[in-house]
GROMACS .gro file of C-alpha atoms in nm:
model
  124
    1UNK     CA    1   5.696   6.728  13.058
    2UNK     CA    2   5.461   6.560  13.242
    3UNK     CA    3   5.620   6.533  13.625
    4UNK     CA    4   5.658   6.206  13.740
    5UNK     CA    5   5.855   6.229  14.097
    6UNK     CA    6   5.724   6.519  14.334
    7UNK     CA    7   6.004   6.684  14.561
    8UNK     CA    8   5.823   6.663  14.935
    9UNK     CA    9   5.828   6.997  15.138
   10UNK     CA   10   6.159   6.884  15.299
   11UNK     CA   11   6.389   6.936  14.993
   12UNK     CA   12   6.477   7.273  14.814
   13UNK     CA   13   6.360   7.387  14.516
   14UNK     CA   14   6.699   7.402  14.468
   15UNK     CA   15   6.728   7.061  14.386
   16UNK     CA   16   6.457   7.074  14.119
   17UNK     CA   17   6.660   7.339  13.948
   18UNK     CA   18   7.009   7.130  13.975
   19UNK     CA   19   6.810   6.879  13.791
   20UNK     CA   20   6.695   7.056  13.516
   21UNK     CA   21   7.098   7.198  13.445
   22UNK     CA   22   7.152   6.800  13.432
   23UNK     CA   23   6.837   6.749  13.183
   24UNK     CA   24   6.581   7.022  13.089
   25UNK     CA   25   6.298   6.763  13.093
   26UNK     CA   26   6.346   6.608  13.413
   27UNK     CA   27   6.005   6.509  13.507
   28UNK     CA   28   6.030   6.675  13.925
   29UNK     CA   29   5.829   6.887  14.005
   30UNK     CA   30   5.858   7.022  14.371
   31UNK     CA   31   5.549   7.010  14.616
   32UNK     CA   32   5.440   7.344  14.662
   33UNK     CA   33   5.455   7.360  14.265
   34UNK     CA   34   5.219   7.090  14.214
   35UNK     CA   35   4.821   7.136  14.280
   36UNK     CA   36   4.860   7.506  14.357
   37UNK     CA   37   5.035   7.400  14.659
   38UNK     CA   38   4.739   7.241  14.787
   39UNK     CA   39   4.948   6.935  14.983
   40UNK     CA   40   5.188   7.068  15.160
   41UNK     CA   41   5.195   6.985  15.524
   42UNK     CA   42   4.940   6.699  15.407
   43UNK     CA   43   4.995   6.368  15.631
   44UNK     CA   44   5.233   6.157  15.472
   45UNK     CA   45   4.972   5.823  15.405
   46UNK     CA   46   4.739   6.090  15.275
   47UNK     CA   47   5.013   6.184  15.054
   48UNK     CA   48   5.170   5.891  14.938
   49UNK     CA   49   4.820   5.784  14.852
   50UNK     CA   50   4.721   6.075  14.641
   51UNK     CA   51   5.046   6.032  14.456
   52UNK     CA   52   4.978   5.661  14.413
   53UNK     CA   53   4.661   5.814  14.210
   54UNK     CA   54   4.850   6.026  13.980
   55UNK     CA   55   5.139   5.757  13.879
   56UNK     CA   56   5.407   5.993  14.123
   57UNK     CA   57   5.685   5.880  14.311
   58UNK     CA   58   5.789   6.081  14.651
   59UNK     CA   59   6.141   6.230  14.650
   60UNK     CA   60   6.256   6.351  15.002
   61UNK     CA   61   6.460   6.281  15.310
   62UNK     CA   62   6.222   6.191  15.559
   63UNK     CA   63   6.346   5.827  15.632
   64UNK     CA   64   6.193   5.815  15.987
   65UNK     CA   65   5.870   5.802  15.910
   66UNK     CA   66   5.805   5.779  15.518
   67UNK     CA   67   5.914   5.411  15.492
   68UNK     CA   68   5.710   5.313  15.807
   69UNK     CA   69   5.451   5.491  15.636
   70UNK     CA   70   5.445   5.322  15.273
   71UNK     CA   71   5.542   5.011  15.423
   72UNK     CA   72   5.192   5.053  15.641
   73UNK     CA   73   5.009   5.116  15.331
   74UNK     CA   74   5.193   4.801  15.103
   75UNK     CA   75   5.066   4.575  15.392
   76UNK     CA   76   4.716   4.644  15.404
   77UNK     CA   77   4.675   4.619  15.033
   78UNK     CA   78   4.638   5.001  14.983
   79UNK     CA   79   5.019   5.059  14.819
   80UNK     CA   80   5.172   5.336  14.732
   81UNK     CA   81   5.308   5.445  14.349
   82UNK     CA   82   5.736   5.465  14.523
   83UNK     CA   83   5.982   5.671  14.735
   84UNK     CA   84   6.272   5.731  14.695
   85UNK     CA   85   6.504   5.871  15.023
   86UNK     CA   86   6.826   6.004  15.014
   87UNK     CA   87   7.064   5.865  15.312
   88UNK     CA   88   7.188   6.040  15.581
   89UNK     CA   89   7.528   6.032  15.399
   90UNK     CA   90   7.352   6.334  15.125
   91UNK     CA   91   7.351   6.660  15.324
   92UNK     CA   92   7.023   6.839  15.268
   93UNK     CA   93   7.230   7.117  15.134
   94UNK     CA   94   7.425   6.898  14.849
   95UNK     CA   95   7.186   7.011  14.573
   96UNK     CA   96   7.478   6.912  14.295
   97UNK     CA   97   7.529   6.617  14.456
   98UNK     CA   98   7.206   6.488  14.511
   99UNK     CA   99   7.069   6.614  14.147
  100UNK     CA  100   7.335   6.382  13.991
  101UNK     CA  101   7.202   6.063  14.216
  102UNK     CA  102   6.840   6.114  14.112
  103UNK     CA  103   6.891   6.196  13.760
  104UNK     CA  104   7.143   5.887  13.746
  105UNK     CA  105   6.850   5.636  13.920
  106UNK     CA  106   6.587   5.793  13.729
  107UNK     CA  107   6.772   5.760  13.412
  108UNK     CA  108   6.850   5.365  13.458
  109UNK     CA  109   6.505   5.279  13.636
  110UNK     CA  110   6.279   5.559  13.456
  111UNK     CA  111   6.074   5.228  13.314
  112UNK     CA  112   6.088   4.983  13.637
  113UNK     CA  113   5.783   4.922  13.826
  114UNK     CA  114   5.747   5.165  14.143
  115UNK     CA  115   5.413   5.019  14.307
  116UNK     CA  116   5.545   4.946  14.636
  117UNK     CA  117   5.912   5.005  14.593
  118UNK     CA  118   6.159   5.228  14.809
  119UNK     CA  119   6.448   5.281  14.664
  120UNK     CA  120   6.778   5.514  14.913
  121UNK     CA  121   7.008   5.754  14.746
  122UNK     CA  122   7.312   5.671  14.711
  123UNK     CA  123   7.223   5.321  14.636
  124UNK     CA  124   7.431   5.053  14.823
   0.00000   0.00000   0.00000
């Protein structure tokens, strides 16, 4: 399985695993996983525009800054590869809860095209 949506330092491995009971080949991988670790506490344009270079969409909770952020990036023709946020309405500690909204979006919109897209959890 080649990873495809990268769990920022916010969320718990915790959630990568509640995945996985969902569907053994979910493609998340969490941040300190990927690269040897070699991103975490990276600035988040830095970030989303590594990711944008290898095809991976940002999963986290950071809706402060990380829209502000991409958004920044979309407008001066840099982009980013997607995020997707979960709302304040998904407690950080709802691992069930938010495994079954990610796998459920990534399952309907696996094939949609992420350049520049933000997408909340749960969806309204």
């Amino acid at each position: 399985m080649k990873p495809r949506l990268l769990a920022d330092e916010n969320t718990s491995h915790r959630l990568v695993s509640a995945c996985r009971q969902i569907d053994a080949g979910f493609p998340l991988i969490h941040i300190s996983d990927w690269e040897n670790g070699a991103y975490l506490s990276v600035k988040d344009p830095a970030l989303l525009m590594t990711l944008r270079e290898h095809k991976m969409i940002l999963v986290g909770f950071d809706r402060a800054s990380m829209p502000l952020h991409a958004g920044t990036l979309t407008r001066e023709g840099l982009g980013h590869s997607g995020v997707i946020l979960f709302r304040r309405s998904v407690p950080v500690t709802a691992y069930g809860k938010q495994a079954r909204l990610l796998v459920d979006l990534w399952r309907e919109g696996q094939d949609w095209e992420w350049a520049d897209r933000i997408e909340y959890l749960p969806r309204s």
